[in-house]
Amino acid sequence: MVRGTIPRQPAKTGRHEGPRRTLKPSPPLRTKAPRLNPPLPKSGNSGAPRYVKKYDPLAPERVNQILKRLDERYPKATCALHHKSAWELLVATILSAQCTDVRVNMVTPVLFEKYPTVQHFAALKPEELEPDIRSTGFFRNKAKSVVGAARKLASDFGGEVPNDMEKLLSLPGVARKTANVVLGTWFHNPTGVVVDTHVTRVSHRLELTRQESADKIEQDLMRIIPRERWIDFSHQVIWHGRRHCMARSPKCAECPLENLCHAADKTWSTVEIHKAAKP
Ligand code: SF4
């Protein structure tokens, strides 16, 4: 026997072993393949896919809510500067730059007692007016503006304050903010939105604008606020900025706009904060 060769033996079962068969591979187990793009959840009964809407701070329903709540909280908001005529309001508004309305209201009664008409102011040299308005700050520039405006009104407009934006802007020291105050408050003429420090701050916090300059902020606000609301909106936002939405430590817990506001510097919030929403 050749070494290493093992003779084939009959199987103990009595059956001869046949040739080796190749086993057929069993079919793979059927498992549920994961979906690469799961379908969006269905909404309500309609069966239509529900898409998450991108937040739009200028959405008309949001803006309307802001206007409604401002109306409810400040139904009688108006200009805080005391005045009895368009001229007195114009002077008071010029004096209110970088000064509180309370201070201006202390200065103007004495001033108008001393100089009752436009012509009285027009006859002054600016230096003569300076001592009377000194406490309002920036008194040299303000004296030039008031006397310059009085002279222009006396020479070109018969001593009357015109109900016209372009004419008002031709007066020394009068920019759109002052013109809007006079036109809106005295003439009830909605020519624009008053943009002062309060309107700027609140509009930024509420994400109504991202602009920095007063003119561009006003343009944005005029686009999203209905014209018939421009005058009230201006007064209401100024009141809101003074009473709740102060520059430091705004009173968010008492604010009627709280759940519509995502300002980054809120002191209390029930909604998510938007880092870019800041003064
Ligand atoms: S919630 Fe706060 S930051 Fe926002 S508008 Fe109101 S007071 Fe201003």
PDB file of C-alpha atoms and ligand atoms in Angstrom:
ATOM      1  CA  MET A   1       0.000   0.000   0.000  1.00  0.00           C
ATOM      2  CA  VAL A   2       1.252   3.300  -0.933  1.00  0.00           C
ATOM      3  CA  ARG A   3       1.947   5.231   2.126  1.00  0.00           C
ATOM      4  CA  GLY A   4      -0.435   8.064   2.797  1.00  0.00           C
ATOM      5  CA  THR A   5      -3.326   6.639   0.736  1.00  0.00           C
ATOM      6  CA  ILE A   6      -6.361   5.664   2.779  1.00  0.00           C
ATOM      7  CA  PRO A   7      -8.682   3.233   1.020  1.00  0.00           C
ATOM      8  CA  ARG A   8     -12.263   4.235   0.729  1.00  0.00           C
ATOM      9  CA  GLN A   9     -14.532   2.377   3.108  1.00  0.00           C
ATOM     10  CA  PRO A  10     -18.253   1.803   2.680  1.00  0.00           C
ATOM     11  CA  ALA A  11     -20.278   4.135   4.767  1.00  0.00           C
ATOM     12  CA  LYS A  12     -21.480   2.784   8.015  1.00  0.00           C
ATOM     13  CA  THR A  13     -24.966   3.752   7.089  1.00  0.00           C
ATOM     14  CA  GLY A  14     -24.831   1.347   4.196  1.00  0.00           C
ATOM     15  CA  ARG A  15     -25.056   4.062   1.665  1.00  0.00           C
ATOM     16  CA  HIS A  16     -22.240   4.963  -0.545  1.00  0.00           C
ATOM     17  CA  GLU A  17     -21.152   8.514  -0.290  1.00  0.00           C
ATOM     18  CA  GLY A  18     -21.866  10.304  -3.497  1.00  0.00           C
ATOM     19  CA  PRO A  19     -19.941  13.186  -4.926  1.00  0.00           C
ATOM     20  CA  ARG A  20     -19.803  16.230  -2.745  1.00  0.00           C
ATOM     21  CA  ARG A  21     -22.635  18.643  -3.508  1.00  0.00           C
ATOM     22  CA  THR A  22     -22.214  22.340  -3.418  1.00  0.00           C
ATOM     23  CA  LEU A  23     -24.712  23.891  -1.044  1.00  0.00           C
ATOM     24  CA  LYS A  24     -27.036  26.442  -2.578  1.00  0.00           C
ATOM     25  CA  PRO A  25     -26.574  29.774  -0.813  1.00  0.00           C
ATOM     26  CA  SER A  26     -29.584  30.606   1.295  1.00  0.00           C
ATOM     27  CA  PRO A  27     -31.388  33.793   0.362  1.00  0.00           C
ATOM     28  CA  PRO A  28     -30.481  36.775   2.557  1.00  0.00           C
ATOM     29  CA  LEU A  29     -32.723  37.516   5.452  1.00  0.00           C
ATOM     30  CA  ARG A  30     -35.266  40.141   4.488  1.00  0.00           C
ATOM     31  CA  THR A  31     -34.649  43.150   6.616  1.00  0.00           C
ATOM     32  CA  LYS A  32     -36.213  46.576   6.097  1.00  0.00           C
ATOM     33  CA  ALA A  33     -33.721  48.817   4.377  1.00  0.00           C
ATOM     34  CA  PRO A  34     -33.393  52.243   6.026  1.00  0.00           C
ATOM     35  CA  ARG A  35     -34.804  55.129   4.006  1.00  0.00           C
ATOM     36  CA  LEU A  36     -32.224  57.613   3.049  1.00  0.00           C
ATOM     37  CA  ASN A  37     -34.721  60.457   2.865  1.00  0.00           C
ATOM     38  CA  PRO A  38     -37.482  59.913   5.375  1.00  0.00           C
ATOM     39  CA  PRO A  39     -40.687  61.669   4.350  1.00  0.00           C
ATOM     40  CA  LEU A  40     -41.625  64.910   6.100  1.00  0.00           C
ATOM     41  CA  PRO A  41     -44.293  64.495   8.746  1.00  0.00           C
ATOM     42  CA  LYS A  42     -47.817  64.919   7.450  1.00  0.00           C
ATOM     43  CA  SER A  43     -49.872  67.770   8.702  1.00  0.00           C
ATOM     44  CA  GLY A  44     -53.360  67.511  10.138  1.00  0.00           C
ATOM     45  CA  ASN A  45     -55.963  65.747   8.051  1.00  0.00           C
ATOM     46  CA  SER A  46     -54.910  67.211   4.742  1.00  0.00           C
ATOM     47  CA  GLY A  47     -52.124  64.710   4.241  1.00  0.00           C
ATOM     48  CA  ALA A  48     -49.959  67.426   2.707  1.00  0.00           C
ATOM     49  CA  PRO A  49     -46.333  67.558   3.872  1.00  0.00           C
ATOM     50  CA  ARG A  50     -45.666  70.166   6.537  1.00  0.00           C
ATOM     51  CA  TYR A  51     -42.644  72.356   5.967  1.00  0.00           C
ATOM     52  CA  VAL A  52     -41.001  74.290   8.770  1.00  0.00           C
ATOM     53  CA  LYS A  53     -41.356  77.969   7.874  1.00  0.00           C
ATOM     54  CA  LYS A  54     -38.316  80.207   8.074  1.00  0.00           C
ATOM     55  CA  TYR A  55     -38.797  82.913  10.694  1.00  0.00           C
ATOM     56  CA  ASP A  56     -39.759  86.183   9.077  1.00  0.00           C
ATOM     57  CA  PRO A  57     -39.685  89.147  11.481  1.00  0.00           C
ATOM     58  CA  LEU A  58     -41.508  91.254   8.890  1.00  0.00           C
ATOM     59  CA  ALA A  59     -44.382  88.821   8.366  1.00  0.00           C
ATOM     60  CA  PRO A  60     -47.573  90.923   8.180  1.00  0.00           C
ATOM     61  CA  GLU A  61     -49.265  88.931  10.954  1.00  0.00           C
ATOM     62  CA  ARG A  62     -46.319  89.620  13.303  1.00  0.00           C
ATOM     63  CA  VAL A  63     -46.199  93.316  12.425  1.00  0.00           C
ATOM     64  CA  ASN A  64     -49.982  93.553  12.937  1.00  0.00           C
ATOM     65  CA  GLN A  65     -49.649  91.927  16.350  1.00  0.00           C
ATOM     66  CA  ILE A  66     -46.971  94.449  17.323  1.00  0.00           C
ATOM     67  CA  LEU A  67     -49.194  97.347  16.207  1.00  0.00           C
ATOM     68  CA  LYS A  68     -52.228  95.902  17.993  1.00  0.00           C
ATOM     69  CA  ARG A  69     -50.400  95.423  21.276  1.00  0.00           C
ATOM     70  CA  LEU A  70     -48.831  98.888  21.107  1.00  0.00           C
ATOM     71  CA  ASP A  71     -52.331 100.302  20.558  1.00  0.00           C
ATOM     72  CA  GLU A  72     -53.660  98.421  23.558  1.00  0.00           C
ATOM     73  CA  ARG A  73     -50.814  99.447  25.861  1.00  0.00           C
ATOM     74  CA  TYR A  74     -50.412 103.057  24.691  1.00  0.00           C
ATOM     75  CA  PRO A  75     -53.813 104.174  23.365  1.00  0.00           C
ATOM     76  CA  LYS A  76     -53.144 107.857  24.053  1.00  0.00           C
ATOM     77  CA  ALA A  77     -49.482 108.140  23.148  1.00  0.00           C
ATOM     78  CA  THR A  78     -48.556 111.557  21.870  1.00  0.00           C
ATOM     79  CA  CYS A  79     -45.675 114.002  21.831  1.00  0.00           C
ATOM     80  CA  ALA A  80     -44.409 114.769  25.344  1.00  0.00           C
ATOM     81  CA  LEU A  81     -43.088 118.218  24.416  1.00  0.00           C
ATOM     82  CA  HIS A  82     -45.381 120.991  25.644  1.00  0.00           C
ATOM     83  CA  HIS A  83     -46.432 123.445  22.920  1.00  0.00           C
ATOM     84  CA  LYS A  84     -49.261 125.712  21.845  1.00  0.00           C
ATOM     85  CA  SER A  85     -48.341 126.231  18.192  1.00  0.00           C
ATOM     86  CA  ALA A  86     -46.383 124.651  15.353  1.00  0.00           C
ATOM     87  CA  TRP A  87     -43.569 127.137  15.994  1.00  0.00           C
ATOM     88  CA  GLU A  88     -43.354 126.259  19.691  1.00  0.00           C
ATOM     89  CA  LEU A  89     -43.286 122.568  18.802  1.00  0.00           C
ATOM     90  CA  LEU A  90     -40.570 123.179  16.232  1.00  0.00           C
ATOM     91  CA  VAL A  91     -38.406 125.031  18.768  1.00  0.00           C
ATOM     92  CA  ALA A  92     -39.027 122.432  21.477  1.00  0.00           C
ATOM     93  CA  THR A  93     -38.088 119.620  19.085  1.00  0.00           C
ATOM     94  CA  ILE A  94     -34.849 121.351  18.107  1.00  0.00           C
ATOM     95  CA  LEU A  95     -34.021 121.821  21.798  1.00  0.00           C
ATOM     96  CA  SER A  96     -34.839 118.178  22.610  1.00  0.00           C
ATOM     97  CA  ALA A  97     -31.835 116.816  20.711  1.00  0.00           C
ATOM     98  CA  GLN A  98     -29.590 115.043  23.249  1.00  0.00           C
ATOM     99  CA  CYS A  99     -31.823 116.350  26.029  1.00  0.00           C
ATOM    100  CA  THR A 100     -34.790 115.037  27.987  1.00  0.00           C
ATOM    101  CA  ASP A 101     -38.305 116.260  27.236  1.00  0.00           C
ATOM    102  CA  VAL A 102     -38.678 117.075  30.919  1.00  0.00           C
ATOM    103  CA  ARG A 103     -35.757 119.503  30.741  1.00  0.00           C
ATOM    104  CA  VAL A 104     -37.068 121.074  27.515  1.00  0.00           C
ATOM    105  CA  ASN A 105     -40.502 121.492  29.123  1.00  0.00           C
ATOM    106  CA  MET A 106     -38.842 123.428  31.946  1.00  0.00           C
ATOM    107  CA  VAL A 107     -37.055 125.768  29.526  1.00  0.00           C
ATOM    108  CA  THR A 108     -39.695 126.537  26.885  1.00  0.00           C
ATOM    109  CA  PRO A 109     -42.403 128.281  28.994  1.00  0.00           C
ATOM    110  CA  VAL A 110     -39.895 130.918  30.098  1.00  0.00           C
ATOM    111  CA  LEU A 111     -38.517 131.160  26.562  1.00  0.00           C
ATOM    112  CA  PHE A 112     -41.891 131.744  24.880  1.00  0.00           C
ATOM    113  CA  GLU A 113     -42.881 134.196  27.572  1.00  0.00           C
ATOM    114  CA  LYS A 114     -39.768 136.215  26.750  1.00  0.00           C
ATOM    115  CA  TYR A 115     -39.992 135.818  22.933  1.00  0.00           C
ATOM    116  CA  PRO A 116     -43.648 135.234  22.024  1.00  0.00           C
ATOM    117  CA  THR A 117     -43.441 135.179  18.206  1.00  0.00           C
ATOM    118  CA  VAL A 118     -41.316 133.955  15.324  1.00  0.00           C
ATOM    119  CA  GLN A 119     -40.384 137.580  14.624  1.00  0.00           C
ATOM    120  CA  HIS A 120     -39.031 138.023  18.154  1.00  0.00           C
ATOM    121  CA  PHE A 121     -36.697 135.063  17.611  1.00  0.00           C
ATOM    122  CA  ALA A 122     -35.779 136.260  14.121  1.00  0.00           C
ATOM    123  CA  ALA A 123     -34.624 139.600  15.553  1.00  0.00           C
ATOM    124  CA  LEU A 124     -32.157 137.919  17.943  1.00  0.00           C
ATOM    125  CA  LYS A 125     -28.509 137.189  17.514  1.00  0.00           C
ATOM    126  CA  PRO A 126     -27.856 133.519  18.359  1.00  0.00           C
ATOM    127  CA  GLU A 127     -25.582 134.561  21.248  1.00  0.00           C
ATOM    128  CA  GLU A 128     -28.500 136.395  22.833  1.00  0.00           C
ATOM    129  CA  LEU A 129     -30.537 133.197  22.910  1.00  0.00           C
ATOM    130  CA  GLU A 130     -27.779 131.007  24.289  1.00  0.00           C
ATOM    131  CA  PRO A 131     -28.243 131.771  28.020  1.00  0.00           C
ATOM    132  CA  ASP A 132     -31.953 130.917  27.848  1.00  0.00           C
ATOM    133  CA  ILE A 133     -31.382 127.450  26.393  1.00  0.00           C
ATOM    134  CA  ARG A 134     -28.024 126.646  27.949  1.00  0.00           C
ATOM    135  CA  SER A 135     -29.386 123.882  30.203  1.00  0.00           C
ATOM    136  CA  THR A 136     -30.574 121.836  27.204  1.00  0.00           C
ATOM    137  CA  GLY A 137     -26.985 121.190  26.083  1.00  0.00           C
ATOM    138  CA  PHE A 138     -25.336 121.920  22.722  1.00  0.00           C
ATOM    139  CA  PHE A 139     -26.783 125.391  23.228  1.00  0.00           C
ATOM    140  CA  ARG A 140     -24.586 127.202  20.672  1.00  0.00           C
ATOM    141  CA  ASN A 141     -25.698 125.023  17.777  1.00  0.00           C
ATOM    142  CA  LYS A 142     -29.279 124.996  19.003  1.00  0.00           C
ATOM    143  CA  ALA A 143     -29.321 128.802  19.263  1.00  0.00           C
ATOM    144  CA  LYS A 144     -28.066 129.057  15.665  1.00  0.00           C
ATOM    145  CA  SER A 145     -30.731 126.605  14.486  1.00  0.00           C
ATOM    146  CA  VAL A 146     -33.632 128.307  16.291  1.00  0.00           C
ATOM    147  CA  VAL A 147     -32.687 131.834  15.202  1.00  0.00           C
ATOM    148  CA  GLY A 148     -31.865 130.623  11.670  1.00  0.00           C
ATOM    149  CA  ALA A 149     -35.214 128.812  11.389  1.00  0.00           C
ATOM    150  CA  ALA A 150     -37.074 131.896  12.671  1.00  0.00           C
ATOM    151  CA  ARG A 151     -35.338 134.147  10.125  1.00  0.00           C
ATOM    152  CA  LYS A 152     -36.111 131.776   7.252  1.00  0.00           C
ATOM    153  CA  LEU A 153     -39.752 131.438   8.319  1.00  0.00           C
ATOM    154  CA  ALA A 154     -40.073 135.221   8.595  1.00  0.00           C
ATOM    155  CA  SER A 155     -38.445 135.877   5.219  1.00  0.00           C
ATOM    156  CA  ASP A 156     -39.794 132.997   3.081  1.00  0.00           C
ATOM    157  CA  PHE A 157     -42.961 131.674   4.702  1.00  0.00           C
ATOM    158  CA  GLY A 158     -44.711 134.725   6.167  1.00  0.00           C
ATOM    159  CA  GLY A 159     -43.722 133.721   9.693  1.00  0.00           C
ATOM    160  CA  GLU A 160     -45.786 130.498   9.472  1.00  0.00           C
ATOM    161  CA  VAL A 161     -44.489 126.978   9.873  1.00  0.00           C
ATOM    162  CA  PRO A 162     -45.288 125.223   6.579  1.00  0.00           C
ATOM    163  CA  ASN A 163     -47.207 121.941   6.433  1.00  0.00           C
ATOM    164  CA  ASP A 164     -44.719 120.550   3.941  1.00  0.00           C
ATOM    165  CA  MET A 165     -41.734 118.267   4.361  1.00  0.00           C
ATOM    166  CA  GLU A 166     -39.557 119.882   1.687  1.00  0.00           C
ATOM    167  CA  LYS A 167     -40.112 123.396   3.000  1.00  0.00           C
ATOM    168  CA  LEU A 168     -39.455 122.316   6.575  1.00  0.00           C
ATOM    169  CA  LEU A 169     -36.216 120.657   5.516  1.00  0.00           C
ATOM    170  CA  SER A 170     -35.091 123.984   4.040  1.00  0.00           C
ATOM    171  CA  LEU A 171     -34.988 125.474   7.571  1.00  0.00           C
ATOM    172  CA  PRO A 172     -31.613 125.518   9.348  1.00  0.00           C
ATOM    173  CA  GLY A 173     -31.277 122.762  11.934  1.00  0.00           C
ATOM    174  CA  VAL A 174     -34.347 120.868  10.724  1.00  0.00           C
ATOM    175  CA  ALA A 175     -33.877 117.268   9.575  1.00  0.00           C
ATOM    176  CA  ARG A 176     -36.495 114.606   8.892  1.00  0.00           C
ATOM    177  CA  LYS A 177     -36.944 113.665  12.544  1.00  0.00           C
ATOM    178  CA  THR A 178     -37.884 117.209  13.576  1.00  0.00           C
ATOM    179  CA  ALA A 179     -40.015 117.689  10.460  1.00  0.00           C
ATOM    180  CA  ASN A 180     -41.886 114.422  11.106  1.00  0.00           C
ATOM    181  CA  VAL A 181     -42.591 115.438  14.711  1.00  0.00           C
ATOM    182  CA  VAL A 182     -44.074 118.789  13.612  1.00  0.00           C
ATOM    183  CA  LEU A 183     -45.970 117.429  10.604  1.00  0.00           C
ATOM    184  CA  GLY A 184     -47.349 114.409  12.465  1.00  0.00           C
ATOM    185  CA  THR A 185     -48.119 115.952  15.859  1.00  0.00           C
ATOM    186  CA  TRP A 186     -49.313 119.438  14.857  1.00  0.00           C
ATOM    187  CA  PHE A 187     -50.620 118.983  11.316  1.00  0.00           C
ATOM    188  CA  HIS A 188     -51.606 115.270  11.608  1.00  0.00           C
ATOM    189  CA  ASN A 189     -49.862 114.823   8.302  1.00  0.00           C
ATOM    190  CA  PRO A 190     -48.249 111.363   8.032  1.00  0.00           C
ATOM    191  CA  THR A 191     -45.158 112.090   5.991  1.00  0.00           C
ATOM    192  CA  GLY A 192     -42.862 109.587   7.668  1.00  0.00           C
ATOM    193  CA  VAL A 193     -41.901 107.846  10.886  1.00  0.00           C
ATOM    194  CA  VAL A 194     -40.053 109.718  13.628  1.00  0.00           C
ATOM    195  CA  VAL A 195     -36.740 107.934  14.136  1.00  0.00           C
ATOM    196  CA  ASP A 196     -35.087 108.923  17.377  1.00  0.00           C
ATOM    197  CA  THR A 197     -32.905 106.932  19.759  1.00  0.00           C
ATOM    198  CA  HIS A 198     -35.910 105.012  21.167  1.00  0.00           C
ATOM    199  CA  VAL A 199     -37.370 104.090  17.786  1.00  0.00           C
ATOM    200  CA  THR A 200     -33.925 102.994  16.603  1.00  0.00           C
ATOM    201  CA  ARG A 201     -33.332 100.763  19.629  1.00  0.00           C
ATOM    202  CA  VAL A 202     -36.797  99.172  19.721  1.00  0.00           C
ATOM    203  CA  SER A 203     -36.846  98.606  15.948  1.00  0.00           C
ATOM    204  CA  HIS A 204     -33.514  96.800  16.135  1.00  0.00           C
ATOM    205  CA  ARG A 205     -34.608  94.635  19.061  1.00  0.00           C
ATOM    206  CA  LEU A 206     -37.844  93.740  17.283  1.00  0.00           C
ATOM    207  CA  GLU A 207     -35.902  92.993  14.063  1.00  0.00           C
ATOM    208  CA  LEU A 208     -37.954  95.486  12.072  1.00  0.00           C
ATOM    209  CA  THR A 209     -34.778  96.851  10.517  1.00  0.00           C
ATOM    210  CA  ARG A 210     -31.069  96.160  10.367  1.00  0.00           C
ATOM    211  CA  GLN A 211     -30.165  99.602   9.133  1.00  0.00           C
ATOM    212  CA  GLU A 212     -28.083 101.969  11.220  1.00  0.00           C
ATOM    213  CA  SER A 213     -28.779 105.408   9.772  1.00  0.00           C
ATOM    214  CA  ALA A 214     -31.995 107.199  10.759  1.00  0.00           C
ATOM    215  CA  ASP A 215     -32.988 107.791   7.129  1.00  0.00           C
ATOM    216  CA  LYS A 216     -32.657 104.125   6.169  1.00  0.00           C
ATOM    217  CA  ILE A 217     -34.409 102.942   9.337  1.00  0.00           C
ATOM    218  CA  GLU A 218     -37.266 105.294   8.489  1.00  0.00           C
ATOM    219  CA  GLN A 219     -37.479 103.931   4.947  1.00  0.00           C
ATOM    220  CA  ASP A 220     -37.674 100.361   6.287  1.00  0.00           C
ATOM    221  CA  LEU A 221     -40.382 101.275   8.792  1.00  0.00           C
ATOM    222  CA  MET A 222     -42.370 103.170   6.166  1.00  0.00           C
ATOM    223  CA  ARG A 223     -42.344 100.032   4.024  1.00  0.00           C
ATOM    224  CA  ILE A 224     -43.691  97.695   6.711  1.00  0.00           C
ATOM    225  CA  ILE A 225     -45.977  99.965   8.777  1.00  0.00           C
ATOM    226  CA  PRO A 226     -49.211 101.134   7.106  1.00  0.00           C
ATOM    227  CA  ARG A 227     -49.159 104.877   6.381  1.00  0.00           C
ATOM    228  CA  GLU A 228     -52.188 105.598   8.568  1.00  0.00           C
ATOM    229  CA  ARG A 229     -50.219 104.190  11.530  1.00  0.00           C
ATOM    230  CA  TRP A 230     -47.001 106.166  11.064  1.00  0.00           C
ATOM    231  CA  ILE A 231     -47.871 108.973  13.519  1.00  0.00           C
ATOM    232  CA  ASP A 232     -49.238 106.759  16.323  1.00  0.00           C
ATOM    233  CA  PHE A 233     -46.529 104.150  15.813  1.00  0.00           C
ATOM    234  CA  SER A 234     -43.836 106.807  16.284  1.00  0.00           C
ATOM    235  CA  HIS A 235     -45.346 108.088  19.546  1.00  0.00           C
ATOM    236  CA  GLN A 236     -46.090 104.597  20.860  1.00  0.00           C
ATOM    237  CA  VAL A 237     -42.597 103.260  20.211  1.00  0.00           C
ATOM    238  CA  ILE A 238     -41.041 106.341  21.837  1.00  0.00           C
ATOM    239  CA  TRP A 239     -43.240 105.758  24.907  1.00  0.00           C
ATOM    240  CA  HIS A 240     -42.386 102.060  24.847  1.00  0.00           C
ATOM    241  CA  GLY A 241     -38.674 102.855  24.700  1.00  0.00           C
ATOM    242  CA  ARG A 242     -39.007 105.158  27.698  1.00  0.00           C
ATOM    243  CA  ARG A 243     -41.238 102.965  29.850  1.00  0.00           C
ATOM    244  CA  HIS A 244     -40.269  99.369  29.081  1.00  0.00           C
ATOM    245  CA  CYS A 245     -37.634  98.946  26.416  1.00  0.00           C
ATOM    246  CA  MET A 246     -34.887 101.086  27.921  1.00  0.00           C
ATOM    247  CA  ALA A 247     -31.328 100.877  26.632  1.00  0.00           C
ATOM    248  CA  ARG A 248     -30.181  99.184  29.833  1.00  0.00           C
ATOM    249  CA  SER A 249     -32.181  96.525  31.645  1.00  0.00           C
ATOM    250  CA  PRO A 250     -35.365  96.586  29.577  1.00  0.00           C
ATOM    251  CA  LYS A 251     -38.446  95.479  31.531  1.00  0.00           C
ATOM    252  CA  CYS A 252     -39.117  92.422  29.384  1.00  0.00           C
ATOM    253  CA  ALA A 253     -41.193  90.579  32.004  1.00  0.00           C
ATOM    254  CA  GLU A 254     -43.790  93.386  31.838  1.00  0.00           C
ATOM    255  CA  CYS A 255     -43.541  94.004  28.108  1.00  0.00           C
ATOM    256  CA  PRO A 256     -46.647  93.524  25.948  1.00  0.00           C
ATOM    257  CA  LEU A 257     -44.420  92.446  23.050  1.00  0.00           C
ATOM    258  CA  GLU A 258     -42.443  89.874  25.034  1.00  0.00           C
ATOM    259  CA  ASN A 259     -43.325  86.707  23.131  1.00  0.00           C
ATOM    260  CA  LEU A 260     -42.854  88.509  19.797  1.00  0.00           C
ATOM    261  CA  CYS A 261     -39.395  89.755  20.704  1.00  0.00           C
ATOM    262  CA  HIS A 262     -36.195  87.740  20.278  1.00  0.00           C
ATOM    263  CA  ALA A 263     -33.774  90.501  21.243  1.00  0.00           C
ATOM    264  CA  ALA A 264     -30.298  89.351  22.237  1.00  0.00           C
ATOM    265  CA  ASP A 265     -30.232  91.561  25.326  1.00  0.00           C
ATOM    266  CA  LYS A 266     -33.632  90.660  26.763  1.00  0.00           C
ATOM    267  CA  THR A 267     -33.708  90.424  30.541  1.00  0.00           C
ATOM    268  CA  TRP A 268     -36.370  87.682  30.521  1.00  0.00           C
ATOM    269  CA  SER A 269     -37.685  85.542  27.717  1.00  0.00           C
ATOM    270  CA  THR A 270     -40.211  82.846  26.871  1.00  0.00           C
ATOM    271  CA  VAL A 271     -38.974  82.572  23.290  1.00  0.00           C
ATOM    272  CA  GLU A 272     -35.680  81.842  21.636  1.00  0.00           C
ATOM    273  CA  ILE A 273     -33.075  84.584  21.435  1.00  0.00           C
ATOM    274  CA  HIS A 274     -31.700  85.850  18.122  1.00  0.00           C
ATOM    275  CA  LYS A 275     -28.107  86.933  18.511  1.00  0.00           C
ATOM    276  CA  ALA A 276     -28.340  89.531  15.760  1.00  0.00           C
ATOM    277  CA  ALA A 277     -31.409  91.223  17.266  1.00  0.00           C
ATOM    278  CA  LYS A 278     -29.738  93.930  19.287  1.00  0.00           C
ATOM    279  CA  PRO A 279     -29.504  97.691  19.421  1.00  0.00           C
TER     280      PRO A 279
HETATM  281  S1  SF4 B   1     -39.311  92.115  25.347  1.00  0.00           S
HETATM  282 FE1  SF4 B   1     -37.757  93.441  26.281  1.00  0.00          FE
HETATM  283  S2  SF4 B   1     -36.314  93.901  24.647  1.00  0.00           S
HETATM  284 FE2  SF4 B   1     -38.181  93.116  23.682  1.00  0.00          FE
HETATM  285  S3  SF4 B   1     -39.409  94.910  23.181  1.00  0.00           S
HETATM  286 FE3  SF4 B   1     -40.057  94.212  25.196  1.00  0.00          FE
HETATM  287  S4  SF4 B   1     -38.844  95.369  26.687  1.00  0.00           S
HETATM  288 FE4  SF4 B   1     -37.839  95.543  24.657  1.00  0.00          FE
END
